[in-house]
Amino acid sequence: MIRPMEILTNPPREQWPMLTRRALADEKGRVSEIVADIMARVRTEGDKAIIDLEHRFTGADLQELRVSETEIDEAEANVPQELKEAIALAIRNIESFHKAQIHKAVEVETAPGVSCWQRSVPIDRVGLYIPGGNSPLFSTVLMLAVPARIAGCGETVLCTPADKNGRISPAILYAAKTAGVHAVYKTGGAQAIAAMTFGTDTIPRVHKIFGPGNRYVTEAKQQASTCGVAIDMPAGPSEVMVIADGNADPSFVAADFLSQAEHGADSQSILLTTDSRLADLVPQEIDRMLTDLPHAALASQSLLHSRIIVCPDNETMMDFANLYAPEHLIINHSQASELAEHVRNAGSVFIGPYSTESAGDYASGTNHTLPTSGYASAYSGVNTDSFTKKITFQHLTAKGVRSIGRAVEVMAEAEGLYAHKLAMTLRLQKVNN
Amino acid sequence: MIRPMEILTNPPREQWPMLTRRALADEKGRVSEIVADIMARVRTEGDKAIIDLEHRFTGADLQELRVSETEIDEAEANVPQELKEAIALAIRNIESFHKAQIHKAVEVETAPGVSCWQRSVPIDRVGLYIPGGNSPLFSTVLMLAVPARIAGCGETVLCTPADKNGRISPAILYAAKTAGVHAVYKTGGAQAIAAMTFGTDTIPRVHKIFGPGNRYVTEAKQQASTCGVAIDMPAGPSEVMVIADGNADPSFVAADFLSQAEHGADSQSILLTTDSRLADLVPQEIDRMLTDLPHAALASQSLLHSRIIVCPDNETMMDFANLYAPEHLIINHSQASELAEHVRNAGSVFIGPYSTESAGDYASGTNHTLPTSGYASAYSGVNTDSFTKKITFQHLTAKGVRSIGRAVEVMAEAEGLYAHKLAMTLRLQKVNN
């Protein structure tokens, strides 16, 4: 390792706010302007702007933005059988967990003659964004498209950038087809988000946009959210927190750290432990593993702002974890299940030595699109509900008007809203005649 | 009426996008800068900035930002008994409907030895914003504080501006106390949102901010949402759509129109009807009612961009309604229940002649904080879930590792994430030994 990882022993609580702070994105102003220009251009020029921008950023000379049936068939032929089987297993588990989340209608007679109910209704059109680059994130396709299908969304489209030859990774196209995506478009970055926000001749306007991306994509999603489109959640660098005691295998902890670190230089891993021996062993294991790891340089960067904190007891570890609100929380501890009961802020929790984050990243059935940067204090990860909205309904009978009519009149008058009062007075007059 | 309300008969579908478009807020750039300045000032100067800004905007000379116990006791003494009883009835019904929405934990064994579950956990600290002005919106206090209490939020604070004498409406303070708000602070506008976003010596930082407001508040909430705080939903002018047939009482429809119109000059009301006679009678009723209405001038402004659309059949009305995605949808129609089954996009639906919007605004039990401006296509209104986040958990046994371990290895390798693969390989080696 270039620099030894920071190990802190029992830092005072006054330091916790600093220790739980995430690195802030810099140059937000410039990114914001570049994105605003791209959004405006796509809004006015549509497909032409997309084709120009894709050429500029990737070198691709696209004739058609929509991926053809032929391309999808070719992709299918190029995905190895073992990967197809793994994808099938992942889809089965994701389906099983996300089907159990389907919202059941709620109905209550709140007062005599007053029925109120709440129904979950799928969002008509959803857009999924999948980044390009060296790692073809087909697993994210599954995590977004499978719940969309289970929720019953009418149309699910996916945007992902093609390479300079106009090609998309076969695994992404195969995952999209298998998980029920209706159409895939070759565009990435802010222009992809702009296309799904405003619509072009080829790419439909959607009601909600999901998926990860770099800071241009993140900024574009934020701008989209003020232009009539919903987004899944704010995005930031990925992060893992591991809580471990002396019984944890240091190599398991080290591998979990590196899984996070290989995502990118800005990823963060934090180990909380009551065992100072483990605090010493984990960095040694990491050093040993790094030599064999293809993304070692990237991972080393990330490890520079990762840290190990030795805590006096379990309660302190849980307090710190709840303040940090990690995206992923691995509890590799002999009392893992008890500690998990005290989790108040986290995206997803992995309990016990065998529940590595990779399990949930790919195939256990939980979703891997999760809140980062402390947003887990208020946001849920993507789940079946993310693809629906809840609509309330009410039906008052004449009896219902008699039950609550006078209360409505009194409250409306007290707020100085006389037409609100009148609307109920007319009903009261009718039912009392 | 100053100008006759626009009546359109069977407009062609090509015109629908234009007819469902909402008025856009102007001067966004300037509002955005003013708000950014206020946010930055509150962030650095805290309470001092709040006290200065409140003095500048309201003339109030505040010594203490937090409302005292004495002020709350005085408020309670000043609320008439009949209003207290109406508030008690409303709270009972809101509680009854929102308790039924409490999320039940979901648990699934997705594969042998792989248990996944999802638990709803209350957000620790939530902030409610209640605007000042002539209408003391104590009903909104109930709509936000009651579900927060039911969800189990640890701390619920409320910000609302005081008048120039440093006073807050007794009804707001009484509602806050009765609905379980923990502390009320005398501040409004962007500075109130900034205080809850960054925290000051007096006002705590919260994890999610709820509540309506003018465009400064709306802009401040948007800016807050990029500073680590969640918000309930984007806000826009209030709106109602009424679907009615020839059996609807024109005076009911007229009063429902005016209830919307009295909210503000930018409110919008739309009537869809298959009955051209009703289309003629409703404006006459509105004219008649306007003469007695205290907010007649405001309502007349709003009616300028309200309209009546005569449609050929029920299907056309439902198609138009789903494209418009109204905040409130009143179906005052002899086949109201059947039509309600076809609602795909709306905030809250009021079925039948007696279900006036006022019922849901105050006392039926449904929430009145609802998505506007077409956001109902993707957003839910405020509900019990809005005060919680869903955390997923997983536990793999040795058997679980054998069930899905190989699939995880294959997928991780295909994404080029070798540490992800290694983390599972180490577990597989352990359980296979």
JSON list of C-alpha atoms in Angstrom, two decimals, chain A residues 331 333-342 351-352, chain B residues 117 395:
[
{"chain": "A", "resi": 331, "resn": "ILE", "atom": "CA", "xyz": [-22.13, -6.75, 10.33]},
{"chain": "A", "resi": 333, "resn": "HIS", "atom": "CA", "xyz": [-19.86, -10.00, 14.29]},
{"chain": "A", "resi": 334, "resn": "SER", "atom": "CA", "xyz": [-20.76, -12.83, 16.67]},
{"chain": "A", "resi": 335, "resn": "GLN", "atom": "CA", "xyz": [-23.82, -10.82, 17.77]},
{"chain": "A", "resi": 336, "resn": "ALA", "atom": "CA", "xyz": [-24.68, -9.70, 14.23]},
{"chain": "A", "resi": 337, "resn": "SER", "atom": "CA", "xyz": [-28.45, -10.31, 14.42]},
{"chain": "A", "resi": 338, "resn": "GLU", "atom": "CA", "xyz": [-28.82, -8.40, 17.70]},
{"chain": "A", "resi": 339, "resn": "LEU", "atom": "CA", "xyz": [-26.79, -5.48, 16.38]},
{"chain": "A", "resi": 340, "resn": "ALA", "atom": "CA", "xyz": [-28.87, -5.40, 13.19]},
{"chain": "A", "resi": 341, "resn": "GLU", "atom": "CA", "xyz": [-31.94, -4.67, 15.32]},
{"chain": "A", "resi": 342, "resn": "HIS", "atom": "CA", "xyz": [-30.34, -1.33, 16.24]},
{"chain": "A", "resi": 351, "resn": "ILE", "atom": "CA", "xyz": [-25.60, -9.92, 8.51]},
{"chain": "A", "resi": 352, "resn": "GLY", "atom": "CA", "xyz": [-22.97, -12.47, 9.51]},
{"chain": "B", "resi": 117, "resn": "TRP", "atom": "CA", "xyz": [-36.10, -8.78, 4.42]},
{"chain": "B", "resi": 395, "resn": "HIS", "atom": "CA", "xyz": [-28.48, -13.18, 5.96]}
]
